[in-house]
């Protein structure tokens, strides 16, 4: 009989007792009776194996609280003062939803511009439903007819994936024809290789020997979880052995421990902030420097593009006398009527 130790849950004891009875029935040596200590040790082992795996996340690899998406819980706990506080008038104003300024007659009905519409795009009026179509509309509504010399295609689904069976019609002679040995051999399905091993099932059947075996001390030692010191911090200092304290480095180690030197003529990077000298602070700029430091003043586009004297005739042009060539060119072109 299985013995329930103190502190063991009832569900674990029920599963453990069933496994214990199965192990006892399938044991290789049924004549050997288990002692009370051995039964207790096995029950504790079953309880340990049925315990869910603990999370091994450490504090230095976790950022923030543990979140579970898909619910309405907040990321951070809300304080009691925030739950009982009274919002100001500004917060109440900002919390108002955006007002819809559209008119009811301008709203677009459902399924109007979508592919999953369940009715026509626009409502058909009663006059359009009862109207008589003209001869032009009747002519345009005719379907396209086949041209002369059109050959009909083969039957539907002849060479497609959803073809109907059979592809070609079988003659009556072929249906009642006796079967030949060659045809029977060709109709045989391809067999697997004699050394073929099928895929393994997802669930592995545990053998009776594995159910009734006892783990060795080395296996128990390897199955133990790694022990870590409690607390999120480790010791800042490590213990140095006495031999390491009294050790003397060799010449080779001293040579390797020397830092790498920079090349001759090396200049470090200049700082981002440059220190202004006192001479530069007290210097007086020359006239040329002041002239060059002044901004370039350009005219605006309004003044550049707008010229009030663009169509003004000068006094010299008013008093000038046109030459004979200019008078000749100024004559209009006379074309025949």
Coordinates of N, CA and C in Angstrom, one line a residue, residues 5-193:
X5 N 3.0 10.8 2.9 CA 3.7 11.5 3.9 C 3.1 12.9 4.2
X6 N 3.4 13.4 5.3 CA 2.9 14.7 5.8 C 3.3 15.8 4.8
X7 N 2.4 16.8 4.6 CA 2.8 17.9 3.7 C 2.6 17.7 2.2
X8 N 2.3 16.4 1.8 CA 2.2 16.1 0.4 C 0.7 16.5 0.0
X9 N 0.6 17.2 -1.2 CA -0.8 17.6 -1.6 C -1.5 16.3 -2.0
X10 N -2.9 16.4 -2.0 CA -3.7 15.3 -2.2 C -3.6 14.8 -3.7
X11 N -3.5 15.8 -4.6 CA -3.4 15.5 -6.1 C -2.1 14.8 -6.4
X12 N -1.0 15.3 -5.7 CA 0.3 14.7 -6.0 C 0.3 13.3 -5.4
X13 N -0.4 13.1 -4.2 CA -0.4 11.8 -3.6 C -1.2 10.8 -4.4
X14 N -2.3 11.3 -5.1 CA -3.1 10.4 -5.9 C -2.3 10.0 -7.1
X15 N -1.6 10.9 -7.8 CA -0.8 10.5 -8.9 C 0.3 9.6 -8.5
X16 N 0.9 10.0 -7.4 CA 2.1 9.2 -7.0 C 1.7 7.8 -6.6
X17 N 0.5 7.7 -5.9 CA 0.1 6.4 -5.5 C -0.2 5.5 -6.7
X18 N -0.9 6.1 -7.8 CA -1.1 5.3 -9.0 C 0.1 4.9 -9.7
X19 N 1.1 5.8 -9.8 CA 2.4 5.4 -10.4 C 3.1 4.4 -9.5
X20 N 3.0 4.5 -8.2 CA 3.6 3.5 -7.3 C 3.0 2.1 -7.5
X21 N 1.7 2.0 -7.6 CA 1.1 0.7 -7.8 C 1.4 0.1 -9.1
X22 N 1.5 1.0 -10.2 CA 1.9 0.5 -11.5 C 3.3 0.0 -11.5
X23 N 4.2 0.7 -10.8 CA 5.6 0.3 -10.7 C 5.8 -1.0 -9.9
X24 N 5.0 -1.1 -8.9 CA 5.0 -2.3 -8.1 C 4.5 -3.5 -8.9
X25 N 3.5 -3.3 -9.7 CA 2.9 -4.4 -10.4 C 3.9 -4.9 -11.6
X26 N 4.6 -3.9 -12.1 CA 5.5 -4.2 -13.3 C 6.9 -4.4 -12.9
X27 N 7.2 -4.5 -11.6 CA 8.6 -4.7 -11.1 C 9.1 -6.0 -11.6
X28 N 10.4 -6.1 -11.8 CA 11.0 -7.3 -12.2 C 11.1 -8.3 -11.1
X29 N 11.3 -7.8 -9.9 CA 11.4 -8.7 -8.7 C 10.2 -8.4 -7.8
X30 N 9.1 -9.0 -8.0 CA 7.9 -8.8 -7.1 C 8.0 -9.3 -5.7
X31 N 9.0 -10.2 -5.5 CA 9.0 -10.9 -4.2 C 9.7 -9.9 -3.2
X32 N 10.4 -8.9 -3.7 CA 11.1 -8.0 -2.7 C 10.1 -7.0 -2.2
X33 N 9.9 -6.8 -1.0 CA 8.9 -5.9 -0.4 C 9.7 -4.6 -0.1
X34 N 9.0 -3.4 -0.4 CA 9.7 -2.1 -0.2 C 9.4 -1.7 1.3
X35 N 10.4 -1.1 1.9 CA 10.3 -0.7 3.2 C 9.6 0.7 3.2
X36 N 9.3 1.1 4.5 CA 8.6 2.4 4.6 C 9.5 3.6 4.2
X37 N 10.8 3.5 4.4 CA 11.7 4.6 4.0 C 11.8 4.6 2.5
X38 N 11.9 3.5 1.9 CA 12.0 3.4 0.4 C 10.7 4.0 -0.3
X39 N 9.6 3.6 0.3 CA 8.3 4.1 -0.3 C 8.2 5.7 -0.1
X40 N 8.6 6.1 1.0 CA 8.6 7.6 1.3 C 9.6 8.3 0.3
X41 N 10.7 7.7 0.1 CA 11.7 8.3 -0.8 C 11.2 8.4 -2.2
X42 N 10.5 7.4 -2.7 CA 9.9 7.4 -4.0 C 8.8 8.4 -4.1
X43 N 8.0 8.5 -3.1 CA 6.9 9.4 -3.2 C 7.4 10.9 -3.2
X44 N 8.5 11.1 -2.4 CA 9.1 12.5 -2.5 C 9.7 12.8 -3.8
X45 N 10.2 11.7 -4.5 CA 10.8 11.9 -5.8 C 9.7 12.2 -6.8
X46 N 8.6 11.5 -6.7 CA 7.5 11.7 -7.6 C 6.9 13.1 -7.4
X47 N 6.8 13.6 -6.2 CA 6.3 14.9 -5.9 C 7.3 16.0 -6.4
X48 N 8.6 15.7 -6.4 CA 9.6 16.6 -6.9 C 9.5 16.7 -8.4
X49 N 9.3 15.6 -9.1 CA 9.2 15.6 -10.5 C 7.9 16.2 -11.0
X50 N 6.8 16.2 -10.2 CA 5.5 16.7 -10.6 C 5.4 18.2 -10.3
X51 N 6.4 18.8 -9.7 CA 6.5 20.2 -9.4 C 6.8 21.0 -10.7
X52 N 6.1 22.0 -11.0 CA 6.4 22.8 -12.3 C 7.7 23.4 -12.2
X53 N 8.3 23.7 -13.3 CA 9.6 24.3 -13.4 C 9.6 25.7 -13.0
X54 N 10.5 26.1 -12.2 CA 10.6 27.5 -11.7 C 11.3 28.4 -12.7
X55 N 11.0 29.6 -12.7 CA 11.6 30.6 -13.6 C 13.0 30.9 -13.1
X56 N 14.0 30.8 -14.1 CA 15.4 31.1 -13.8 C 15.8 32.5 -14.1
X57 N 14.8 33.4 -14.3 CA 15.1 34.8 -14.7 C 15.8 35.5 -13.5
X58 N 16.9 36.1 -13.7 CA 17.6 36.8 -12.6 C 17.2 38.3 -12.7
X59 N 17.6 39.0 -11.7 CA 17.2 40.4 -11.6 C 18.0 41.2 -12.6
X60 N 19.2 40.8 -13.0 CA 19.9 41.7 -14.0 C 19.5 41.4 -15.4
X61 N 18.7 40.4 -15.7 CA 18.2 40.2 -17.0 C 16.7 40.6 -17.2
X62 N 16.0 41.0 -16.1 CA 14.6 41.4 -16.2 C 14.5 43.0 -16.1
X63 N 13.7 43.5 -16.9 CA 13.5 45.0 -17.0 C 12.1 45.3 -16.6
X64 N 11.9 46.0 -15.5 CA 10.5 46.4 -15.2 C 9.7 45.2 -14.6
X65 N 8.5 45.5 -14.3 CA 7.6 44.5 -13.8 C 7.2 43.5 -14.8
X66 N 6.7 42.3 -14.4 CA 6.2 41.3 -15.3 C 4.8 41.7 -15.8
X67 N 4.7 41.8 -17.2 CA 3.5 42.2 -17.8 C 2.8 41.1 -18.5
X68 N 1.5 41.1 -18.5 CA 0.7 40.1 -19.2 C -0.2 40.9 -20.2
X69 N 0.0 40.7 -21.5 CA -0.7 41.5 -22.4 C -2.1 40.9 -22.7
X70 N -3.0 41.7 -23.1 CA -4.4 41.2 -23.4 C -5.4 41.5 -22.3
X71 N -5.0 42.2 -21.2 CA -5.9 42.5 -20.2 C -6.0 44.0 -20.0
X72 N -6.8 44.4 -19.0 CA -7.0 45.9 -18.8 C -6.2 46.4 -17.6
X73 N -5.3 45.6 -17.1 CA -4.5 46.0 -16.0 C -3.4 47.0 -16.4
X74 N -3.1 47.9 -15.5 CA -2.1 48.9 -15.7 C -0.7 48.4 -15.5
X75 N 0.3 49.0 -16.2 CA 1.6 48.6 -16.0 C 2.2 48.8 -14.6
X76 N 1.8 49.9 -14.1 CA 2.3 50.3 -12.7 C 1.1 50.4 -11.8
X77 N 1.2 50.0 -10.6 CA 0.1 50.1 -9.7 C -0.3 51.6 -9.4
X78 N -1.6 51.9 -9.5 CA -2.1 53.2 -9.3 C -2.2 53.5 -7.8
X79 N -1.7 54.6 -7.3 CA -1.7 54.9 -5.9 C -3.2 55.2 -5.4
X80 N -3.4 55.1 -4.1 CA -4.7 55.4 -3.6 C -5.0 56.9 -3.7
X81 N -4.0 57.7 -3.6 CA -4.3 59.2 -3.7 C -4.7 59.5 -5.2
X82 N -4.2 58.8 -6.2 CA -4.6 59.1 -7.5 C -6.0 58.6 -7.8
X83 N -6.4 57.5 -7.1 CA -7.8 57.0 -7.3 C -8.8 57.8 -6.7
X84 N -8.5 58.5 -5.6 CA -9.5 59.3 -4.8 C -9.3 60.8 -5.1
X85 N -8.4 61.2 -6.0 CA -8.2 62.6 -6.3 C -9.4 63.1 -7.2
X86 N -9.6 64.4 -7.1 CA -10.6 65.1 -8.0 C -9.9 65.8 -9.1
X87 N -10.2 65.5 -10.4 CA -9.5 66.2 -11.5 C -9.9 67.7 -11.6
X88 N -8.9 68.4 -12.1 CA -9.2 69.9 -12.3 C -10.0 70.1 -13.5
X89 N -10.4 71.4 -13.7 CA -11.3 71.7 -14.8 C -10.5 71.5 -16.1
X90 N -9.2 71.7 -16.1 CA -8.4 71.5 -17.4 C -8.4 70.1 -17.7
X91 N -8.2 69.2 -16.8 CA -8.2 67.7 -17.0 C -9.5 67.2 -17.5
X92 N -10.6 67.8 -16.9 CA -11.9 67.4 -17.4 C -12.2 67.8 -18.8
X93 N -11.7 69.0 -19.1 CA -11.8 69.5 -20.5 C -11.0 68.6 -21.5
X94 N -9.8 68.2 -21.1 CA -9.0 67.4 -22.0 C -9.5 66.0 -22.1
X95 N -10.2 65.5 -21.1 CA -10.8 64.2 -21.2 C -12.0 64.0 -22.0
X96 N -12.5 65.1 -22.5 CA -13.7 65.0 -23.4 C -13.4 64.4 -24.7
X97 N -14.2 63.6 -25.3 CA -14.0 63.0 -26.5 C -14.1 64.0 -27.7
X98 N -13.5 63.7 -28.8 CA -13.6 64.6 -29.9 C -15.0 64.6 -30.5
X99 N -15.5 65.8 -30.7 CA -16.9 66.0 -31.2 C -16.9 65.7 -32.7
X100 N -18.0 65.0 -33.2 CA -18.2 64.7 -34.6 C -19.0 65.8 -35.2
X101 N -18.4 66.6 -36.1 CA -19.1 67.7 -36.7 C -19.7 67.4 -38.1
X102 N -19.7 66.1 -38.4 CA -20.4 65.7 -39.7 C -21.9 65.7 -39.5
X103 N -22.5 66.0 -40.6 CA -24.0 66.0 -40.6 C -24.5 64.6 -40.9
X104 N -25.7 64.3 -40.4 CA -26.2 62.9 -40.6 C -26.5 62.6 -42.1
X105 N -26.8 63.7 -42.9 CA -27.1 63.4 -44.3 C -25.8 63.2 -45.2
X106 N -24.6 63.5 -44.6 CA -23.4 63.3 -45.3 C -22.7 62.0 -45.0
X107 N -23.2 61.2 -44.1 CA -22.6 60.0 -43.6 C -22.7 58.9 -44.7
X108 N -21.6 58.1 -44.9 CA -21.6 57.1 -45.9 C -22.1 55.8 -45.3
X109 N -23.1 55.2 -46.0 CA -23.7 53.9 -45.4 C -22.6 52.8 -45.4
X110 N -22.9 51.8 -44.7 CA -22.0 50.6 -44.6 C -22.0 49.9 -45.9
X111 N -20.8 49.3 -46.2 CA -20.5 48.5 -47.4 C -20.6 49.3 -48.7
X112 N -20.5 50.6 -48.7 CA -20.6 51.4 -49.9 C -19.4 51.3 -50.8
X113 N -18.2 51.4 -50.2 CA -17.0 51.3 -50.9 C -16.1 50.1 -50.5
X114 N -16.7 49.1 -50.0 CA -15.9 47.9 -49.6 C -16.2 46.7 -50.5
X115 N -15.4 45.7 -50.5 CA -15.6 44.5 -51.3 C -16.6 43.6 -50.7
X116 N -16.9 43.7 -49.4 CA -17.8 42.7 -48.8 C -19.2 43.3 -48.7
X117 N -19.6 44.1 -49.7 CA -20.9 44.7 -49.6 C -22.0 43.6 -49.8
X118 N -23.1 43.8 -49.2 CA -24.2 42.8 -49.3 C -25.3 43.3 -50.1
X119 N -25.2 44.5 -50.7 CA -26.3 45.0 -51.6 C -25.7 45.9 -52.6
X120 N -26.5 46.6 -53.4 CA -26.0 47.4 -54.5 C -25.3 48.7 -53.9
X121 N -24.4 49.3 -54.7 CA -23.7 50.5 -54.2 C -24.7 51.6 -53.9
X122 N -25.6 51.8 -54.8 CA -26.6 52.9 -54.7 C -28.0 52.4 -54.7
X123 N -28.9 53.0 -54.0 CA -30.3 52.6 -53.9 C -30.9 53.0 -55.3
X124 N -31.6 52.0 -55.8 CA -32.3 52.2 -57.1 C -33.7 52.7 -56.8
X125 N -34.0 53.8 -57.5 CA -35.3 54.4 -57.3 C -36.4 53.6 -57.9
X126 N -37.7 53.9 -57.5 CA -38.8 53.2 -58.0 C -39.1 53.5 -59.5
X127 N -38.7 54.7 -59.9 CA -38.9 55.1 -61.3 C -38.0 54.3 -62.2
X128 N -36.7 54.1 -61.7 CA -35.8 53.3 -62.5 C -36.2 51.8 -62.6
X129 N -36.8 51.3 -61.5 CA -37.2 49.9 -61.6 C -38.4 49.7 -62.5
X130 N -39.3 50.6 -62.6 CA -40.5 50.4 -63.4 C -40.3 51.1 -64.8
X131 N -39.2 51.6 -65.1 CA -39.0 52.3 -66.4 C -38.7 51.3 -67.5
X132 N -39.1 51.7 -68.8 CA -38.9 50.9 -70.0 C -37.6 51.3 -70.6
X133 N -36.7 50.4 -71.0 CA -35.4 50.7 -71.6 C -35.6 51.1 -73.0
X134 N -34.7 51.9 -73.5 CA -34.8 52.2 -74.9 C -34.1 51.2 -75.8
X135 N -34.2 51.4 -77.1 CA -33.6 50.4 -78.0 C -32.1 50.4 -77.9
X136 N -31.5 51.6 -77.6 CA -30.0 51.6 -77.5 C -29.6 50.9 -76.2
X137 N -30.3 51.0 -75.2 CA -30.0 50.3 -73.9 C -30.1 48.8 -74.1
X138 N -31.2 48.4 -74.8 CA -31.4 47.0 -75.1 C -30.2 46.4 -76.0
X139 N -29.8 47.2 -76.9 CA -28.7 46.8 -77.8 C -27.4 46.6 -77.0
X140 N -27.1 47.6 -76.1 CA -25.9 47.5 -75.3 C -26.0 46.4 -74.3
X141 N -27.1 46.0 -73.9 CA -27.3 44.9 -72.9 C -27.1 43.5 -73.4
X142 N -27.0 43.4 -74.7 CA -26.8 42.1 -75.3 C -25.4 41.5 -75.0
X143 N -25.3 40.3 -74.8 CA -24.0 39.6 -74.5 C -23.2 39.5 -75.7
X144 N -21.9 39.3 -75.6 CA -21.1 39.1 -76.7 C -21.2 37.7 -77.3
X145 N -21.5 37.7 -78.6 CA -21.7 36.4 -79.3 C -20.4 35.9 -79.9
X146 N -20.3 34.6 -80.1 CA -19.1 33.9 -80.6 C -19.0 34.2 -82.1
X147 N -17.8 34.4 -82.6 CA -17.6 34.6 -84.0 C -17.8 33.4 -84.8
X148 N -17.9 33.5 -86.2 CA -18.1 32.3 -87.0 C -16.8 31.6 -87.0
X149 N -16.9 30.3 -87.0 CA -15.7 29.4 -87.0 C -15.1 29.1 -85.6
X150 N -15.9 29.5 -84.6 CA -15.5 29.3 -83.2 C -15.5 27.8 -82.9
X151 N -14.5 27.2 -82.3 CA -14.4 25.8 -81.9 C -14.6 25.8 -80.4
X152 N -15.4 24.9 -80.0 CA -15.7 24.8 -78.5 C -14.5 24.1 -77.9
X153 N -14.2 24.6 -76.6 CA -13.1 24.0 -75.9 C -13.5 22.6 -75.4
X154 N -12.4 21.9 -74.8 CA -12.7 20.6 -74.3 C -13.6 20.7 -73.0
X155 N -14.0 19.6 -72.5 CA -14.8 19.6 -71.3 C -14.1 20.2 -70.2
X156 N -14.9 20.8 -69.3 CA -14.4 21.5 -68.1 C -13.6 20.5 -67.2
X157 N -12.6 21.1 -66.5 CA -11.8 20.3 -65.5 C -11.0 19.1 -66.2
X158 N -10.6 19.3 -67.4 CA -9.9 18.1 -68.1 C -8.5 18.1 -67.6
X159 N -7.8 19.3 -67.6 CA -6.4 19.4 -67.2 C -6.2 20.3 -66.0
X160 N -7.2 20.4 -65.1 CA -7.1 21.2 -63.9 C -7.0 20.4 -62.7
X161 N -6.7 21.1 -61.5 CA -6.6 20.3 -60.3 C -7.9 19.8 -59.8
X162 N -9.0 20.5 -60.1 CA -10.3 20.0 -59.6 C -11.1 19.3 -60.7
X163 N -10.3 18.5 -61.5 CA -11.0 17.8 -62.6 C -11.9 16.7 -62.1
X164 N -12.9 16.4 -62.9 CA -13.8 15.3 -62.6 C -13.3 14.0 -63.1
X165 N -13.8 12.9 -62.6 CA -13.3 11.6 -63.0 C -14.3 10.9 -63.9
X166 N -13.9 10.2 -65.0 CA -12.5 10.1 -65.5 C -12.2 11.3 -66.4
X167 N -10.9 11.4 -66.7 CA -10.4 12.5 -67.6 C -10.9 12.2 -69.0
X168 N -10.7 11.0 -69.5 CA -11.3 10.6 -70.8 C -12.3 9.5 -70.6
X169 N -13.2 9.5 -71.5 CA -14.2 8.5 -71.5 C -13.6 7.1 -71.8
X170 N -13.9 6.1 -71.0 CA -13.3 4.8 -71.2 C -14.3 4.0 -72.1
X171 N -13.7 3.3 -73.1 CA -14.6 2.6 -74.0 C -15.1 1.3 -73.3
X172 N -16.1 0.7 -73.8 CA -16.7 -0.5 -73.3 C -15.8 -1.7 -73.4
X173 N -15.0 -1.7 -74.6 CA -14.1 -2.8 -74.8 C -13.0 -2.8 -73.7
X174 N -12.5 -1.6 -73.3 CA -11.5 -1.5 -72.3 C -12.0 -1.8 -71.0
X175 N -13.3 -1.6 -70.7 CA -13.8 -1.9 -69.4 C -13.9 -3.4 -69.2
X176 N -14.3 -4.2 -70.2 CA -14.5 -5.6 -70.1 C -13.3 -6.4 -70.5
X177 N -12.2 -5.7 -70.8 CA -11.0 -6.4 -71.3 C -10.4 -7.1 -70.1
X178 N -9.9 -8.4 -70.2 CA -9.2 -9.1 -69.1 C -7.9 -8.4 -68.8
X179 N -7.5 -8.6 -67.5 CA -6.3 -8.0 -67.0 C -5.1 -8.8 -67.4
X180 N -4.0 -8.2 -67.8 CA -2.8 -8.9 -68.2 C -1.8 -8.9 -67.0
X181 N -0.9 -9.8 -66.9 CA 0.1 -9.8 -65.8 C 0.9 -8.6 -65.8
X182 N 1.3 -8.1 -66.9 CA 2.1 -6.8 -67.0 C 1.4 -5.6 -66.5
X183 N 0.1 -5.5 -66.9 CA -0.7 -4.4 -66.4 C -0.9 -4.5 -64.8
X184 N -1.1 -5.7 -64.3 CA -1.2 -5.9 -62.9 C 0.1 -5.5 -62.1
X185 N 1.3 -5.8 -62.7 CA 2.5 -5.5 -62.1 C 2.7 -4.0 -62.1
X186 N 2.3 -3.3 -63.2 CA 2.5 -1.8 -63.3 C 1.5 -1.1 -62.3
X187 N 0.4 -1.7 -62.0 CA -0.6 -1.1 -61.2 C -0.3 -1.2 -59.7
X188 N 0.8 -2.0 -59.3 CA 1.2 -2.1 -58.0 C 1.8 -0.9 -57.5
X189 N 1.5 -0.4 -56.3 CA 2.0 0.8 -55.7 C 3.5 0.5 -55.3
X190 N 4.3 1.6 -55.3 CA 5.7 1.5 -54.9 C 5.9 1.2 -53.5
X191 N 6.7 0.2 -53.2 CA 6.9 -0.3 -51.9 C 8.1 0.5 -51.2
X192 N 8.1 0.5 -49.9 CA 9.2 1.2 -49.2 C 10.4 0.2 -49.2
X193 N 11.5 0.8 -48.9 CA 12.8 0.0 -48.8 C 12.7 -0.9 -47.5

